[in-house]
Amino acid sequence: MPVTTIGTAGVIWGLSAESGILCQSVSAKTAREKNQVRNEAGEFVAVAFYNATQTFSISGVMTGAGGIATAAAGVILSINNTSISNGVSQGGIYTDDVEVAKGNTEFKKITVNATQYPLIA
């Protein structure tokens, strides 16, 4: 859809197309495990952040039998709306869970949650 943005330069509008769905929303969250060290008074004196991962949640209206519409838990997933920043820029994206919703006055919708592991292809 053609859009005219007014104001701050560089703002981003919309989503990339996904196979098998009309993409409605995507969110990405980057996290790391954390190990904290306390001194004898119980105060934090050191912290380590490690094992970065990025989790995705992608939702849309199903349009076919391919792409996101065929996601299955434990299976690698190809997503066009990925983030290549915040510490995770590579690695396989594996499906955690899939939810399909239908209603008598709604289109069939799918939500897929997945995790990207930087050192696993």
PDB file of C-alpha atoms in Angstrom:
ATOM      1  CA  MET A   1       0.000   0.000   0.000  1.00  0.00           C
ATOM      2  CA  PRO A   2       1.434   3.410  -0.927  1.00  0.00           C
ATOM      3  CA  VAL A   3       2.120   5.420   2.223  1.00  0.00           C
ATOM      4  CA  THR A   4       3.255   8.970   2.779  1.00  0.00           C
ATOM      5  CA  THR A   5       5.061   9.503   6.058  1.00  0.00           C
ATOM      6  CA  ILE A   6       5.444  12.989   7.453  1.00  0.00           C
ATOM      7  CA  GLY A   7       7.924  13.796  10.160  1.00  0.00           C
ATOM      8  CA  THR A   8      11.037  11.998  11.283  1.00  0.00           C
ATOM      9  CA  ALA A   9      13.122  10.676   8.396  1.00  0.00           C
ATOM     10  CA  GLY A  10      13.966   6.979   8.454  1.00  0.00           C
ATOM     11  CA  VAL A  11      10.799   5.698  10.123  1.00  0.00           C
ATOM     12  CA  ILE A  12       9.698   2.302   8.806  1.00  0.00           C
ATOM     13  CA  TRP A  13       6.127   1.475   7.793  1.00  0.00           C
ATOM     14  CA  GLY A  14       4.605  -1.971   7.413  1.00  0.00           C
ATOM     15  CA  LEU A  15       5.910  -5.507   7.082  1.00  0.00           C
ATOM     16  CA  SER A  16       7.610  -7.674   4.492  1.00  0.00           C
ATOM     17  CA  ALA A  17       5.426 -10.221   2.692  1.00  0.00           C
ATOM     18  CA  GLU A  18       5.490 -13.777   4.090  1.00  0.00           C
ATOM     19  CA  SER A  19       4.804 -16.986   2.188  1.00  0.00           C
ATOM     20  CA  GLY A  20       1.498 -18.717   3.051  1.00  0.00           C
ATOM     21  CA  ILE A  21      -0.027 -15.856   5.059  1.00  0.00           C
ATOM     22  CA  LEU A  22      -1.071 -12.234   4.868  1.00  0.00           C
ATOM     23  CA  CYS A  23       1.225 -11.033   7.632  1.00  0.00           C
ATOM     24  CA  GLN A  24      -0.566  -8.955  10.273  1.00  0.00           C
ATOM     25  CA  SER A  25       2.097  -8.590  12.972  1.00  0.00           C
ATOM     26  CA  VAL A  26       5.646  -9.605  13.836  1.00  0.00           C
ATOM     27  CA  SER A  27       7.585  -9.100  17.028  1.00  0.00           C
ATOM     28  CA  ALA A  28      11.187 -10.000  17.811  1.00  0.00           C
ATOM     29  CA  LYS A  29      12.830 -10.133  21.236  1.00  0.00           C
ATOM     30  CA  THR A  30      16.549 -10.599  21.840  1.00  0.00           C
ATOM     31  CA  ALA A  31      17.679 -12.005  25.184  1.00  0.00           C
ATOM     32  CA  ARG A  32      20.733 -13.523  26.850  1.00  0.00           C
ATOM     33  CA  GLU A  33      21.116 -15.770  29.840  1.00  0.00           C
ATOM     34  CA  LYS A  34      22.532 -13.968  32.873  1.00  0.00           C
ATOM     35  CA  ASN A  35      24.788 -15.110  35.717  1.00  0.00           C
ATOM     36  CA  GLN A  36      25.319 -12.736  38.643  1.00  0.00           C
ATOM     37  CA  VAL A  37      27.971 -12.939  41.363  1.00  0.00           C
ATOM     38  CA  ARG A  38      27.418 -11.519  44.870  1.00  0.00           C
ATOM     39  CA  ASN A  39      29.980 -10.606  47.503  1.00  0.00           C
ATOM     40  CA  GLU A  40      29.761 -11.555  51.179  1.00  0.00           C
ATOM     41  CA  ALA A  41      27.246  -8.719  51.795  1.00  0.00           C
ATOM     42  CA  GLY A  42      24.948  -9.961  49.051  1.00  0.00           C
ATOM     43  CA  GLU A  43      25.766  -7.129  46.639  1.00  0.00           C
ATOM     44  CA  PHE A  44      26.312  -7.744  42.938  1.00  0.00           C
ATOM     45  CA  VAL A  45      29.973  -7.435  42.009  1.00  0.00           C
ATOM     46  CA  ALA A  46      30.036  -9.162  38.615  1.00  0.00           C
ATOM     47  CA  VAL A  47      27.610 -10.215  35.907  1.00  0.00           C
ATOM     48  CA  ALA A  48      27.947 -12.241  32.712  1.00  0.00           C
ATOM     49  CA  PHE A  49      25.515 -12.219  29.785  1.00  0.00           C
ATOM     50  CA  TYR A  50      25.793 -15.189  27.408  1.00  0.00           C
ATOM     51  CA  ASN A  51      23.878 -17.455  24.987  1.00  0.00           C
ATOM     52  CA  ALA A  52      22.054 -14.797  22.977  1.00  0.00           C
ATOM     53  CA  THR A  53      18.815 -15.883  21.290  1.00  0.00           C
ATOM     54  CA  GLN A  54      16.115 -14.055  19.392  1.00  0.00           C
ATOM     55  CA  THR A  55      12.468 -15.071  19.662  1.00  0.00           C
ATOM     56  CA  PHE A  56       9.858 -14.246  17.046  1.00  0.00           C
ATOM     57  CA  SER A  57       6.071 -14.155  17.094  1.00  0.00           C
ATOM     58  CA  ILE A  58       4.453 -13.870  13.672  1.00  0.00           C
ATOM     59  CA  SER A  59       0.711 -13.731  13.015  1.00  0.00           C
ATOM     60  CA  GLY A  60      -1.372 -13.552   9.887  1.00  0.00           C
ATOM     61  CA  VAL A  61      -4.335 -14.687   7.846  1.00  0.00           C
ATOM     62  CA  MET A  62      -3.655 -18.014   6.118  1.00  0.00           C
ATOM     63  CA  THR A  63      -3.638 -17.870   2.303  1.00  0.00           C
ATOM     64  CA  GLY A  64      -2.200 -21.199   1.262  1.00  0.00           C
ATOM     65  CA  ALA A  65      -0.646 -24.483   2.172  1.00  0.00           C
ATOM     66  CA  GLY A  66       2.997 -23.369   2.099  1.00  0.00           C
ATOM     67  CA  GLY A  67       5.433 -21.151   3.940  1.00  0.00           C
ATOM     68  CA  ILE A  68       4.443 -19.991   7.425  1.00  0.00           C
ATOM     69  CA  ALA A  69       1.134 -21.887   7.088  1.00  0.00           C
ATOM     70  CA  THR A  70       3.070 -25.195   7.280  1.00  0.00           C
ATOM     71  CA  ALA A  71       5.102 -24.345  10.403  1.00  0.00           C
ATOM     72  CA  ALA A  72       5.504 -27.219  12.870  1.00  0.00           C
ATOM     73  CA  ALA A  73       7.138 -27.353  16.302  1.00  0.00           C
ATOM     74  CA  GLY A  74      10.814 -28.299  16.156  1.00  0.00           C
ATOM     75  CA  VAL A  75      11.111 -27.575  12.424  1.00  0.00           C
ATOM     76  CA  ILE A  76      13.312 -24.842  10.920  1.00  0.00           C
ATOM     77  CA  LEU A  77      11.346 -21.833   9.697  1.00  0.00           C
ATOM     78  CA  SER A  78      12.072 -19.220   7.044  1.00  0.00           C
ATOM     79  CA  ILE A  79      10.861 -15.732   8.021  1.00  0.00           C
ATOM     80  CA  ASN A  80      11.202 -12.621   5.846  1.00  0.00           C
ATOM     81  CA  ASN A  81      10.513 -10.227   8.753  1.00  0.00           C
ATOM     82  CA  THR A  82      13.663 -10.930  10.749  1.00  0.00           C
ATOM     83  CA  SER A  83      15.797  -8.499  12.671  1.00  0.00           C
ATOM     84  CA  ILE A  84      19.537  -8.606  12.028  1.00  0.00           C
ATOM     85  CA  SER A  85      20.563  -6.505  14.969  1.00  0.00           C
ATOM     86  CA  ASN A  86      20.512  -6.524  18.757  1.00  0.00           C
ATOM     87  CA  GLY A  87      23.185  -9.230  19.024  1.00  0.00           C
ATOM     88  CA  VAL A  88      21.676 -12.044  16.891  1.00  0.00           C
ATOM     89  CA  SER A  89      22.267 -11.808  13.138  1.00  0.00           C
ATOM     90  CA  GLN A  90      22.620 -15.421  12.025  1.00  0.00           C
ATOM     91  CA  GLY A  91      21.610 -18.984  12.831  1.00  0.00           C
ATOM     92  CA  GLY A  92      18.592 -21.197  12.340  1.00  0.00           C
ATOM     93  CA  ILE A  93      15.097 -20.143  13.355  1.00  0.00           C
ATOM     94  CA  TYR A  94      13.219 -23.099  14.871  1.00  0.00           C
ATOM     95  CA  THR A  95       9.475 -23.219  15.512  1.00  0.00           C
ATOM     96  CA  ASP A  96       8.511 -23.420  19.198  1.00  0.00           C
ATOM     97  CA  ASP A  97       4.717 -23.614  18.802  1.00  0.00           C
ATOM     98  CA  VAL A  98       1.884 -22.944  16.365  1.00  0.00           C
ATOM     99  CA  GLU A  99      -1.643 -21.717  17.084  1.00  0.00           C
ATOM    100  CA  VAL A 100      -4.422 -21.752  14.459  1.00  0.00           C
ATOM    101  CA  ALA A 101      -7.637 -19.820  15.124  1.00  0.00           C
ATOM    102  CA  LYS A 102     -10.916 -20.015  13.191  1.00  0.00           C
ATOM    103  CA  GLY A 103     -14.306 -18.445  13.696  1.00  0.00           C
ATOM    104  CA  ASN A 104     -17.680 -18.427  11.974  1.00  0.00           C
ATOM    105  CA  THR A 105     -17.259 -14.756  10.988  1.00  0.00           C
ATOM    106  CA  GLU A 106     -13.440 -14.651  10.748  1.00  0.00           C
ATOM    107  CA  PHE A 107     -10.658 -15.676   8.398  1.00  0.00           C
ATOM    108  CA  LYS A 108      -8.430 -18.581   9.417  1.00  0.00           C
ATOM    109  CA  LYS A 109      -5.440 -17.140  11.302  1.00  0.00           C
ATOM    110  CA  ILE A 110      -2.114 -18.543  12.416  1.00  0.00           C
ATOM    111  CA  THR A 111       0.386 -17.441  15.056  1.00  0.00           C
ATOM    112  CA  VAL A 112       3.858 -18.971  15.088  1.00  0.00           C
ATOM    113  CA  ASN A 113       6.437 -18.532  17.846  1.00  0.00           C
ATOM    114  CA  ALA A 114      10.045 -19.398  17.020  1.00  0.00           C
ATOM    115  CA  THR A 115      13.577 -19.033  18.400  1.00  0.00           C
ATOM    116  CA  GLN A 116      16.763 -18.156  16.504  1.00  0.00           C
ATOM    117  CA  TYR A 117      19.961 -19.796  17.741  1.00  0.00           C
ATOM    118  CA  PRO A 118      23.098 -18.013  16.430  1.00  0.00           C
ATOM    119  CA  LEU A 119      25.403 -21.061  16.416  1.00  0.00           C
ATOM    120  CA  ILE A 120      22.902 -23.611  15.043  1.00  0.00           C
ATOM    121  CA  ALA A 121      22.307 -23.597  11.287  1.00  0.00           C
TER     122      ALA A 121
END
